[in-house]
């Protein structure tokens, strides 16, 4: 079956967005299409219906393709935990913890499972759109590679190289990639796409031609800056430069960027609300005193991140905010940090075995070996919601506390403090449920617009797909995917 792979001239050239857009464009043409990324490094993961995990970017691409998520879409996922170690997820399940050096040696042995996953997807659809990782031009990483050319060659998938004109140097980046690759690897590349173009395309015609002439590759198109992407789940915890509007009556929601922050796209649905402003607080900055709600998001390393919270003085900011009557929502790792204590007797998250939490909820958490990965459905604050759990910790809740949520299977989740202003939950994704978001905002005296978050993501994907139909040689890409390498 047909397949095509996008690789980049560097990281952040916009590959994952292009793959998402291509998936939607191809699906809109009536093809059954699936995304695939052999190896991903991210702490933002999504739960699949069969109880595994894959990168959230692949989950968005699956949504774009209108197919259910599957662990085969991202068979190797590395979740950075400490400076040089990552949790290794293979075909959706935890395989162990890896040092960066081990991984470079050990990854080759993962190729059979990567190819097996890819073959299963190929058998199940008309076309697979594959995303590389970083750049094949990082030839120091080529030995044993399974993420870029190592995969493309083994699976015989033709490659299109994506360059980013916004960062500058795109002519050298594309032509230079050809120059540094081994001839056999370079032969896998059949063309290029220039991404993130702002302005009048006619002005770049000569540059585009120069790339084609010097690389010998054909151009598949010049893609404009895709502004619609702001409506998609965020992949990077970007700090917004300037407050959009500090009109009174708006709720300021602050979220500290901890080093191992995870699944912070939990906050995205709040960004759609007219009367809410979300600020991501970088290290070195205090949590703004005007904040009405502080959200502590997930964390891949709750104990270590709790320590960072103290080093940053954010614990003081949060306690002061609480004394002033502010509200706090902790999700997953953030929930764990709201308790008295976090313990990790087996050192699953790193060297730290015990850390005091913020003490705002009468709960205690212990990290265990079994990872909880599941989709959940229930009600909280009088509203129905769906979400997912993804954690190793188990949290004991004190007797005096009300649970936050009641799941449909009759079990409970999370806790609400007696004052009602501190909420902890293991449920990721819950703010995407309109009724629950409305109920939470109402407690903070803010009226929700009650817009449907999933529908707004869907519209953005359609708009991006339309742009790609207009600016890419889609027929040419499909023909390449069908022809093989
Ligand atoms: N997703 C999370 O926030 C995980 C929290 C914590 N690191 C755990 O594994 O339990």
Tab-separated table of C-alpha atoms and ligand atoms in Angstrom:
chain	number	residue	atom	x	y	z
A	1	UNK	CA	0.000	0.000	0.000
A	2	UNK	CA	1.045	3.587	-0.519
A	3	UNK	CA	3.258	5.446	1.934
A	4	UNK	CA	5.199	8.673	2.033
A	5	UNK	CA	7.517	10.089	4.682
A	6	UNK	CA	8.149	13.720	5.592
A	7	UNK	CA	11.577	14.402	7.037
A	8	UNK	CA	12.878	17.810	8.073
A	9	UNK	CA	15.970	19.874	7.410
A	10	UNK	CA	15.883	20.439	11.174
A	11	UNK	CA	13.653	20.155	14.213
A	12	UNK	CA	10.549	22.365	14.384
A	13	UNK	CA	10.199	22.838	10.655
A	14	UNK	CA	6.508	22.025	11.002
A	15	UNK	CA	6.507	18.350	9.998
A	16	UNK	CA	3.884	17.195	12.457
A	17	UNK	CA	1.441	19.919	11.411
A	18	UNK	CA	2.006	19.130	7.726
A	19	UNK	CA	1.401	15.435	8.404
A	20	UNK	CA	-1.815	16.303	10.242
A	21	UNK	CA	-2.914	18.558	7.368
A	22	UNK	CA	-2.030	15.925	4.761
A	23	UNK	CA	-3.947	13.283	6.707
A	24	UNK	CA	-7.045	15.481	6.671
A	25	UNK	CA	-6.639	16.484	3.014
A	26	UNK	CA	-6.252	12.852	1.947
A	27	UNK	CA	-9.153	11.752	4.143
A	28	UNK	CA	-11.263	14.494	2.569
A	29	UNK	CA	-10.375	13.009	-0.821
A	30	UNK	CA	-11.949	9.771	0.357
A	31	UNK	CA	-8.763	7.852	1.147
A	32	UNK	CA	-8.354	5.758	4.276
A	33	UNK	CA	-5.139	7.264	5.596
A	34	UNK	CA	-3.106	6.701	8.776
A	35	UNK	CA	-0.284	8.636	10.429
A	36	UNK	CA	2.909	6.974	11.587
A	37	UNK	CA	5.976	8.162	13.471
A	38	UNK	CA	8.566	5.447	14.068
A	39	UNK	CA	10.157	7.174	17.046
A	40	UNK	CA	9.007	10.166	19.015
A	41	UNK	CA	10.473	11.989	21.992
A	42	UNK	CA	7.845	13.824	24.001
A	43	UNK	CA	6.182	13.915	27.363
A	44	UNK	CA	2.881	14.667	25.715
A	45	UNK	CA	1.202	11.333	25.200
A	46	UNK	CA	-2.308	10.141	24.393
A	47	UNK	CA	-4.101	7.007	25.550
A	48	UNK	CA	-5.280	4.621	22.837
A	49	UNK	CA	-8.576	2.729	23.138
A	50	UNK	CA	-6.696	-0.523	23.810
A	51	UNK	CA	-4.925	1.038	26.814
A	52	UNK	CA	-1.566	1.953	25.332
A	53	UNK	CA	0.084	5.339	24.783
A	54	UNK	CA	1.459	7.231	21.775
A	55	UNK	CA	2.637	10.786	21.166
A	56	UNK	CA	-0.132	13.381	21.270
A	57	UNK	CA	0.971	14.676	17.862
A	58	UNK	CA	0.141	11.276	16.358
A	59	UNK	CA	-3.191	11.312	18.178
A	60	UNK	CA	-4.011	14.649	16.528
A	61	UNK	CA	-2.933	13.275	13.147
A	62	UNK	CA	-5.211	10.255	13.638
A	63	UNK	CA	-8.059	12.629	14.426
A	64	UNK	CA	-7.168	14.515	11.243
A	65	UNK	CA	-7.287	11.234	9.321
A	66	UNK	CA	-10.611	10.403	11.016
A	67	UNK	CA	-9.336	7.016	12.189
A	68	UNK	CA	-9.152	5.691	15.768
A	69	UNK	CA	-5.794	5.980	17.549
A	70	UNK	CA	-3.618	2.920	17.621
A	71	UNK	CA	-0.329	2.144	19.370
A	72	UNK	CA	1.108	1.094	15.983
A	73	UNK	CA	1.012	4.754	14.913
A	74	UNK	CA	3.982	5.533	17.163
A	75	UNK	CA	5.728	2.291	18.140
A	76	UNK	CA	8.645	3.919	19.966
A	77	UNK	CA	8.017	6.802	22.370
A	78	UNK	CA	10.702	8.247	24.632
A	79	UNK	CA	9.459	10.294	27.561
A	80	UNK	CA	12.276	12.388	29.064
A	81	UNK	CA	12.313	12.017	32.810
A	82	UNK	CA	15.611	13.242	34.186
A	83	UNK	CA	18.417	14.984	32.287
A	84	UNK	CA	19.751	11.855	30.660
A	85	UNK	CA	17.061	9.271	31.137
A	86	UNK	CA	13.790	8.587	29.445
A	87	UNK	CA	10.964	6.166	29.942
A	88	UNK	CA	10.863	3.898	26.897
A	89	UNK	CA	7.435	3.011	25.541
A	90	UNK	CA	7.308	0.315	22.851
A	91	UNK	CA	4.065	-0.374	20.990
A	92	UNK	CA	2.202	1.521	23.674
A	93	UNK	CA	3.590	-0.140	26.806
A	94	UNK	CA	6.396	0.780	29.209
A	95	UNK	CA	9.518	-1.216	28.376
A	96	UNK	CA	11.829	0.365	30.947
A	97	UNK	CA	14.026	3.362	31.600
A	98	UNK	CA	16.852	4.252	29.287
A	99	UNK	CA	19.950	6.396	29.454
A	100	UNK	CA	20.635	8.453	26.322
A	101	UNK	CA	23.801	6.423	25.615
A	102	UNK	CA	21.968	3.070	25.898
A	103	UNK	CA	19.347	4.280	23.526
A	104	UNK	CA	21.770	5.083	20.778
A	105	UNK	CA	23.112	1.558	20.991
A	106	UNK	CA	19.864	-0.207	21.764
A	107	UNK	CA	17.507	1.411	19.287
A	108	UNK	CA	18.582	-0.783	16.387
A	109	UNK	CA	17.014	-3.764	18.162
A	110	UNK	CA	13.666	-1.921	18.104
A	111	UNK	CA	13.580	-1.770	14.297
A	112	UNK	CA	11.734	-5.102	13.861
A	113	UNK	CA	8.894	-3.880	16.106
A	114	UNK	CA	8.796	-0.542	14.295
A	115	UNK	CA	8.541	-2.329	10.942
A	116	UNK	CA	5.925	-4.714	12.294
A	117	UNK	CA	3.742	-1.800	13.439
A	118	UNK	CA	4.219	-0.039	10.121
A	119	UNK	CA	3.293	-3.184	8.160
A	120	UNK	CA	0.090	-3.567	10.180
A	121	UNK	CA	-0.939	0.012	9.432
A	122	UNK	CA	-0.105	-0.369	5.773
A	123	UNK	CA	-2.277	-3.453	5.546
A	124	UNK	CA	-5.175	-1.584	7.132
A	125	UNK	CA	-5.335	1.544	4.958
A	126	UNK	CA	-4.836	3.120	1.533
A	127	UNK	CA	-1.938	5.366	2.480
A	128	UNK	CA	0.368	5.912	5.454
A	129	UNK	CA	1.831	9.367	6.040
A	130	UNK	CA	5.055	8.981	8.006
A	131	UNK	CA	6.757	11.684	10.038
A	132	UNK	CA	10.495	11.626	10.675
A	133	UNK	CA	12.138	13.031	13.760
A	134	UNK	CA	14.564	15.944	13.901
A	135	UNK	CA	16.568	15.783	10.678
A	136	UNK	CA	18.376	13.146	8.605
A	137	UNK	CA	21.078	15.810	8.241
A	138	UNK	CA	22.086	14.989	11.818
A	139	UNK	CA	24.368	12.361	10.373
A	140	UNK	CA	26.135	11.857	13.697
A	141	UNK	CA	22.937	10.038	14.752
A	142	UNK	CA	22.681	7.926	11.587
A	143	UNK	CA	24.264	4.733	12.964
A	144	UNK	CA	21.429	2.518	14.192
A	145	UNK	CA	18.808	5.146	13.311
A	146	UNK	CA	15.168	4.047	13.273
A	147	UNK	CA	13.569	7.503	13.148
A	148	UNK	CA	14.566	8.856	9.723
A	149	UNK	CA	16.607	7.209	6.952
A	150	UNK	CA	17.144	4.033	8.959
A	151	UNK	CA	13.392	3.537	8.821
A	152	UNK	CA	12.810	4.878	5.294
A	153	UNK	CA	15.417	2.542	3.815
A	154	UNK	CA	14.258	-0.520	5.755
A	155	UNK	CA	10.589	0.063	4.923
A	156	UNK	CA	11.292	1.416	1.397
A	157	UNK	CA	9.265	4.573	1.898
A	158	UNK	CA	9.929	7.572	-0.380
A	159	UNK	CA	10.867	10.752	1.466
A	160	UNK	CA	9.983	14.404	0.943
A	161	UNK	CA	12.209	16.892	2.757
A	162	UNK	CA	10.580	19.821	4.560
A	163	UNK	CA	12.485	23.095	4.943
A	164	UNK	CA	11.459	26.038	7.122
A	165	UNK	CA	11.815	29.411	5.419
A	166	UNK	CA	10.706	31.348	8.503
A	167	UNK	CA	13.913	30.599	10.392
A	168	UNK	CA	16.042	31.594	7.400
A	169	UNK	CA	18.736	29.739	5.478
A	170	UNK	CA	16.300	27.413	3.790
A	171	UNK	CA	18.202	27.167	0.507
A	172	UNK	CA	21.342	26.028	2.309
A	173	UNK	CA	19.317	23.760	4.592
A	174	UNK	CA	17.783	21.777	1.741
A	175	UNK	CA	20.810	21.758	-0.546
A	176	UNK	CA	23.099	21.127	2.435
A	177	UNK	CA	21.046	18.146	3.537
A	178	UNK	CA	21.685	16.566	0.161
A	179	UNK	CA	25.403	17.326	0.523
A	180	UNK	CA	25.853	15.664	3.925
A	181	UNK	CA	23.781	12.507	3.319
A	182	UNK	CA	25.299	9.253	2.103
A	183	UNK	CA	24.246	8.744	-1.536
A	184	UNK	CA	21.983	5.792	-0.622
A	185	UNK	CA	20.138	7.924	1.922
A	186	UNK	CA	19.948	10.930	-0.399
A	187	UNK	CA	18.427	8.636	-3.024
A	188	UNK	CA	15.421	8.110	-0.746
A	189	UNK	CA	14.504	11.801	-1.050
A	190	UNK	CA	12.261	12.576	-4.018
A	191	UNK	CA	11.440	16.195	-3.458
A	192	UNK	CA	11.081	19.079	-1.052
A	193	UNK	CA	8.424	21.273	0.531
A	194	UNK	CA	9.163	24.789	1.720
A	195	UNK	CA	7.108	25.502	4.814
A	196	UNK	CA	6.055	28.558	6.872
A	197	UNK	CA	6.236	31.139	4.088
A	198	UNK	CA	4.966	34.620	4.927
A	199	UNK	CA	4.275	37.165	2.220
A	200	UNK	CA	4.058	37.099	-1.559
A	201	UNK	CA	5.089	33.695	-2.976
A	202	UNK	CA	6.177	35.326	-6.256
A	203	UNK	CA	9.077	36.891	-4.356
A	204	UNK	CA	10.513	33.475	-3.578
A	205	UNK	CA	10.182	31.976	-7.073
A	206	UNK	CA	13.916	32.346	-7.803
A	207	UNK	CA	14.897	30.850	-4.451
A	208	UNK	CA	12.565	27.903	-4.984
A	209	UNK	CA	14.079	27.292	-8.405
A	210	UNK	CA	17.608	27.570	-6.988
A	211	UNK	CA	16.802	24.813	-4.493
A	212	UNK	CA	15.426	22.581	-7.264
A	213	UNK	CA	18.457	23.211	-9.486
A	214	UNK	CA	21.075	22.688	-6.806
A	215	UNK	CA	19.478	19.714	-5.078
A	216	UNK	CA	18.178	17.983	-8.175
A	217	UNK	CA	14.903	17.391	-6.324
A	218	UNK	CA	11.510	18.563	-7.454
A	219	UNK	CA	9.491	20.998	-5.407
A	220	UNK	CA	6.127	19.828	-4.083
A	221	UNK	CA	5.089	23.297	-3.010
A	222	UNK	CA	5.507	26.415	-0.947
A	223	UNK	CA	3.239	26.306	2.110
A	224	UNK	CA	2.177	29.588	3.706
A	225	UNK	CA	2.314	30.239	7.426
A	226	UNK	CA	-0.652	28.275	8.761
A	227	UNK	CA	-2.221	30.651	11.259
A	228	UNK	CA	-5.127	28.264	11.828
A	229	UNK	CA	-2.759	26.041	13.798
A	230	UNK	CA	-3.303	28.194	16.920
A	231	UNK	CA	-6.622	26.399	17.350
A	232	UNK	CA	-4.866	23.018	17.528
A	233	UNK	CA	-3.573	21.416	20.739
A	234	UNK	CA	-0.239	22.951	21.734
A	235	UNK	CA	2.932	20.905	21.427
A	236	UNK	CA	5.284	23.427	23.007
A	237	UNK	CA	4.720	25.327	26.223
A	238	UNK	CA	5.185	28.705	24.581
A	239	UNK	CA	5.287	31.820	26.655
A	240	UNK	CA	3.057	34.463	25.169
A	241	UNK	CA	4.917	37.700	24.711
A	242	UNK	CA	2.225	40.111	25.641
A	243	UNK	CA	-1.065	39.916	27.408
A	244	UNK	CA	-3.781	40.102	24.793
A	245	UNK	CA	-6.137	42.145	26.861
A	246	UNK	CA	-6.201	42.843	30.539
A	247	UNK	CA	-9.785	44.067	30.662
A	248	UNK	CA	-11.237	43.733	34.142
A	249	UNK	CA	-13.666	40.928	34.723
A	250	UNK	CA	-11.507	38.467	32.832
A	251	UNK	CA	-10.102	35.473	34.588
A	252	UNK	CA	-6.342	35.131	34.458
A	253	UNK	CA	-5.255	31.490	34.503
A	254	UNK	CA	-1.572	30.902	35.254
A	255	UNK	CA	0.357	27.717	34.609
A	256	UNK	CA	3.993	27.340	35.695
A	257	UNK	CA	6.240	25.638	33.123
A	258	UNK	CA	7.959	22.896	35.113
A	259	UNK	CA	10.885	21.111	33.451
A	260	UNK	CA	9.020	17.806	32.940
A	261	UNK	CA	5.645	19.363	32.188
A	262	UNK	CA	3.343	16.875	30.441
A	263	UNK	CA	0.084	17.059	28.505
A	264	UNK	CA	-0.320	20.788	29.018
A	265	UNK	CA	-2.705	20.869	26.078
A	266	UNK	CA	-5.184	20.188	28.894
A	267	UNK	CA	-5.335	24.004	29.133
A	268	UNK	CA	-6.092	24.666	25.477
A	269	UNK	CA	-9.892	24.665	25.743
A	270	UNK	CA	-9.620	27.554	28.222
A	271	UNK	CA	-7.816	29.624	25.589
A	272	UNK	CA	-10.997	29.628	23.472
A	273	UNK	CA	-12.914	31.435	26.197
A	274	UNK	CA	-13.330	35.156	25.641
A	275	UNK	CA	-13.268	35.954	29.352
A	276	UNK	CA	-10.263	33.829	30.167
A	277	UNK	CA	-6.617	34.517	29.573
A	278	UNK	CA	-4.038	31.755	29.968
A	279	UNK	CA	-0.437	32.645	30.800
A	280	UNK	CA	2.350	30.099	30.820
A	281	UNK	CA	4.857	31.162	33.491
A	282	UNK	CA	8.503	30.477	32.591
A	283	UNK	CA	11.218	29.698	35.154
A	284	UNK	CA	12.555	32.872	36.741
A	285	UNK	CA	9.182	34.630	36.725
A	286	UNK	CA	6.733	34.782	39.605
A	287	UNK	CA	3.185	33.522	39.205
A	288	UNK	CA	1.193	36.722	38.517
A	289	UNK	CA	-0.678	37.965	41.584
A	290	UNK	CA	-3.698	38.815	39.417
A	291	UNK	CA	-4.222	35.126	38.626
A	292	UNK	CA	-7.646	33.867	39.662
A	293	UNK	CA	-6.841	30.245	38.895
A	294	UNK	CA	-3.512	28.442	38.942
A	295	UNK	CA	-3.378	25.207	36.981
A	296	UNK	CA	-0.670	22.716	37.856
A	297	UNK	CA	-0.535	20.401	34.855
A	298	UNK	CA	0.827	16.888	34.461
A	299	UNK	CA	4.465	16.049	35.004
A	300	UNK	CA	6.622	13.137	33.904
A	301	UNK	CA	8.659	13.496	37.091
A	302	UNK	CA	6.383	14.783	39.840
A	303	UNK	CA	8.950	14.566	42.647
A	304	UNK	CA	11.722	16.342	40.769
A	305	UNK	CA	9.286	18.945	39.439
A	306	UNK	CA	8.005	19.558	42.975
A	307	UNK	CA	11.580	20.331	43.965
A	308	UNK	CA	11.905	22.740	41.053
A	309	UNK	CA	8.652	24.349	42.146
A	310	UNK	CA	10.356	25.175	45.469
A	311	UNK	CA	13.589	26.346	43.846
A	312	UNK	CA	11.536	28.729	41.725
A	313	UNK	CA	9.660	30.028	44.750
A	314	UNK	CA	6.415	29.054	43.040
A	315	UNK	CA	5.311	27.169	46.173
A	316	UNK	CA	5.281	30.517	48.001
A	317	UNK	CA	3.332	32.149	45.163
A	318	UNK	CA	0.774	29.338	45.177
A	319	UNK	CA	0.278	29.366	48.945
A	320	UNK	CA	-0.125	33.157	48.922
A	321	UNK	CA	-2.597	32.885	46.044
A	322	UNK	CA	-4.568	30.355	48.083
A	323	UNK	CA	-4.588	32.633	51.151
A	324	UNK	CA	-5.895	35.481	49.002
A	325	UNK	CA	-8.831	33.293	48.018
A	326	UNK	CA	-7.515	32.052	44.669
A	327	UNK	CA	-8.391	28.697	43.146
A	328	UNK	CA	-6.019	25.921	42.147
A	329	UNK	CA	-6.564	22.994	39.820
A	330	UNK	CA	-3.973	20.211	39.821
A	331	UNK	CA	-4.138	17.660	37.031
A	332	UNK	CA	-2.339	14.341	37.438
A	333	UNK	CA	1.268	15.245	38.416
A	334	UNK	CA	-0.122	18.611	39.537
A	335	UNK	CA	-2.706	16.833	41.699
A	336	UNK	CA	0.054	14.773	43.290
A	337	UNK	CA	1.977	17.978	44.120
A	338	UNK	CA	-1.041	19.441	45.915
A	339	UNK	CA	-0.819	16.708	48.586
A	340	UNK	CA	1.318	16.438	51.726
A	341	UNK	CA	3.882	14.057	50.377
A	342	UNK	CA	5.064	12.236	47.261
A	343	UNK	CA	7.079	9.061	47.628
A	344	UNK	CA	8.853	6.939	45.053
A	345	UNK	CA	10.370	4.001	46.988
A	346	UNK	CA	11.602	2.218	43.858
A	347	UNK	CA	13.082	5.359	42.299
A	348	UNK	CA	10.866	4.971	39.221
A	349	UNK	CA	10.980	8.661	38.385
A	350	UNK	CA	14.580	9.367	39.319
A	351	UNK	CA	16.878	9.611	42.323
A	352	UNK	CA	14.515	11.515	44.601
A	353	UNK	CA	12.632	9.123	46.913
A	354	UNK	CA	10.510	11.498	48.935
A	355	UNK	CA	9.372	15.092	48.619
A	356	UNK	CA	6.944	17.218	50.590
A	357	UNK	CA	4.061	18.506	48.473
A	358	UNK	CA	2.253	21.825	48.775
A	359	UNK	CA	-0.015	20.436	51.493
A	360	UNK	CA	-3.134	22.055	50.050
A	361	UNK	CA	-5.010	18.755	49.816
A	362	UNK	CA	-5.036	16.014	52.428
A	363	UNK	CA	-3.673	13.375	50.039
A	364	UNK	CA	-0.471	11.378	49.608
A	365	UNK	CA	0.965	9.728	46.534
A	366	UNK	CA	3.196	6.725	46.012
A	367	UNK	CA	4.717	5.858	42.644
A	368	UNK	CA	4.197	2.245	41.602
A	369	UNK	CA	5.284	0.016	38.737
A	370	UNK	CA	1.947	-0.377	37.040
A	371	UNK	CA	1.036	2.481	34.766
A	372	UNK	CA	-2.605	3.476	34.658
A	373	UNK	CA	-3.596	4.155	31.052
A	374	UNK	CA	-7.276	4.433	30.299
A	375	UNK	CA	-10.021	6.554	28.871
A	376	UNK	CA	-12.551	7.703	31.464
A	377	UNK	CA	-16.071	9.059	31.511
A	378	UNK	CA	-18.001	10.441	34.429
A	379	UNK	CA	-19.309	13.557	36.083
A	380	UNK	CA	-17.808	16.271	38.259
A	381	UNK	CA	-19.111	19.624	39.540
A	382	UNK	CA	-22.501	18.454	38.335
A	383	UNK	CA	-21.367	18.112	34.711
A	384	UNK	CA	-20.555	15.165	32.503
A	385	UNK	CA	-17.071	14.812	31.021
A	386	UNK	CA	-14.679	12.479	29.231
A	387	UNK	CA	-10.928	12.303	29.659
A	388	UNK	CA	-8.056	9.933	30.171
A	389	UNK	CA	-5.644	8.811	32.888
A	390	UNK	CA	-1.907	8.299	32.433
A	391	UNK	CA	0.147	7.866	35.582
A	392	UNK	CA	2.231	5.564	37.771
A	393	UNK	CA	1.232	7.186	41.067
A	394	UNK	CA	-1.508	5.978	43.403
A	395	UNK	CA	-3.040	8.634	45.631
A	396	UNK	CA	-4.548	8.068	49.074
A	397	UNK	CA	-7.261	10.578	49.845
A	398	UNK	CA	-7.913	11.711	53.455
A	399	UNK	CA	-11.288	10.890	54.992
A	400	UNK	CA	-12.550	14.436	55.216
A	401	UNK	CA	-12.260	15.151	51.485
A	402	UNK	CA	-14.922	15.046	48.826
A	403	UNK	CA	-13.923	13.234	45.647
A	404	UNK	CA	-13.763	15.426	42.561
A	405	UNK	CA	-15.292	13.057	40.021
A	406	UNK	CA	-17.559	10.060	39.912
A	407	UNK	CA	-16.758	7.705	37.044
A	408	UNK	CA	-19.496	5.876	35.189
A	409	UNK	CA	-18.234	2.568	36.629
A	410	UNK	CA	-19.038	3.845	40.142
A	411	UNK	CA	-15.435	4.580	41.214
A	412	UNK	CA	-14.147	7.979	42.345
A	413	UNK	CA	-11.331	10.224	41.281
A	414	UNK	CA	-9.480	13.143	42.810
A	415	UNK	CA	-10.389	15.439	45.664
A	416	UNK	CA	-11.822	18.860	46.484
A	417	UNK	CA	-10.579	20.754	49.536
A	418	UNK	CA	-13.114	21.679	52.261
A	419	UNK	CA	-12.888	25.343	51.138
A	420	UNK	CA	-13.806	24.209	47.618
A	421	UNK	CA	-11.028	26.176	45.956
A	422	UNK	CA	-8.439	23.435	45.577
A	423	UNK	CA	-9.203	20.651	43.133
A	424	UNK	CA	-7.031	17.678	42.268
A	425	UNK	CA	-7.798	15.098	39.594
A	426	UNK	CA	-6.100	12.379	37.564
A	427	UNK	CA	-8.276	13.169	34.555
A	428	UNK	CA	-6.503	14.718	31.619
A	429	UNK	CA	-8.532	16.322	28.871
A	430	UNK	CA	-11.498	17.184	31.056
A	431	UNK	CA	-11.618	20.884	30.157
A	432	UNK	CA	-12.426	19.850	26.584
A	433	UNK	CA	-15.882	18.861	27.843
A	434	UNK	CA	-18.047	21.953	27.427
A	435	UNK	CA	-20.342	21.326	30.407
A	436	UNK	CA	-17.493	20.721	32.833
A	437	UNK	CA	-15.538	23.755	31.643
A	438	UNK	CA	-18.676	25.834	32.087
A	439	UNK	CA	-19.219	24.490	35.620
A	440	UNK	CA	-15.622	25.153	36.633
A	441	UNK	CA	-15.664	28.707	35.247
A	442	UNK	CA	-18.978	29.409	36.929
A	443	UNK	CA	-17.365	28.648	40.290
A	444	UNK	CA	-14.880	31.387	39.393
A	445	UNK	CA	-17.686	33.779	38.399
A	446	UNK	CA	-16.891	33.595	34.697
A	447	UNK	CA	-19.439	32.766	32.019
A	448	UNK	CA	-18.284	30.232	29.464
A	449	UNK	CA	-19.036	30.787	25.780
A	450	UNK	CA	-19.803	27.076	25.728
A	451	UNK	CA	-18.021	26.572	22.445
A	452	UNK	CA	-17.337	23.039	21.356
A	453	UNK	CA	-13.554	22.532	21.606
A	454	UNK	CA	-13.435	19.345	19.522
A	455	UNK	CA	-15.428	21.026	16.765
A	456	UNK	CA	-13.059	24.001	16.714
A	457	UNK	CA	-10.049	21.664	16.376
A	458	UNK	CA	-11.844	19.888	13.582
A	459	UNK	CA	-12.557	23.115	11.717
A	460	UNK	CA	-8.910	24.153	11.990
A	461	UNK	CA	-7.825	20.803	10.512
A	462	UNK	CA	-10.189	21.292	7.584
A	463	UNK	CA	-8.911	24.822	6.997
A	464	UNK	CA	-5.296	23.611	7.044
A	465	UNK	CA	-6.145	20.750	4.690
A	466	UNK	CA	-7.656	23.266	2.284
A	467	UNK	CA	-4.483	25.361	2.344
A	468	UNK	CA	-2.408	22.285	1.572
A	469	UNK	CA	-4.720	21.355	-1.310
A	470	UNK	CA	-4.083	24.811	-2.674
A	471	UNK	CA	-0.334	25.063	-2.153
A	472	UNK	CA	0.981	21.506	-2.466
A	473	UNK	CA	1.080	19.221	-5.459
A	474	UNK	CA	-1.214	16.714	-3.788
A	475	UNK	CA	-1.586	14.524	-6.877
A	476	UNK	CA	2.182	14.384	-7.160
A	477	UNK	CA	2.565	13.369	-3.500
A	478	UNK	CA	-0.035	10.614	-3.880
A	479	UNK	CA	1.642	9.352	-7.034
A	480	UNK	CA	4.999	9.268	-5.237
A	481	UNK	CA	3.457	7.412	-2.309
A	482	UNK	CA	1.999	4.817	-4.671
A	483	UNK	CA	5.146	4.381	-6.696
A	484	UNK	CA	7.364	3.386	-3.773
A	485	UNK	CA	11.050	4.203	-3.650
B	1	LIG	N1	0.739	12.281	33.651
B	1	LIG	C1	1.227	12.662	34.825
B	1	LIG	O1	1.126	13.812	35.220
B	1	LIG	C2	2.006	11.604	35.571
B	1	LIG	C3	2.279	11.956	37.000
B	1	LIG	C4	3.359	11.100	37.639
B	1	LIG	N2	4.629	11.333	37.033
B	1	LIG	C5	2.980	9.640	37.565
B	1	LIG	O2	3.510	8.914	36.765
B	1	LIG	O3	2.149	9.207	38.309
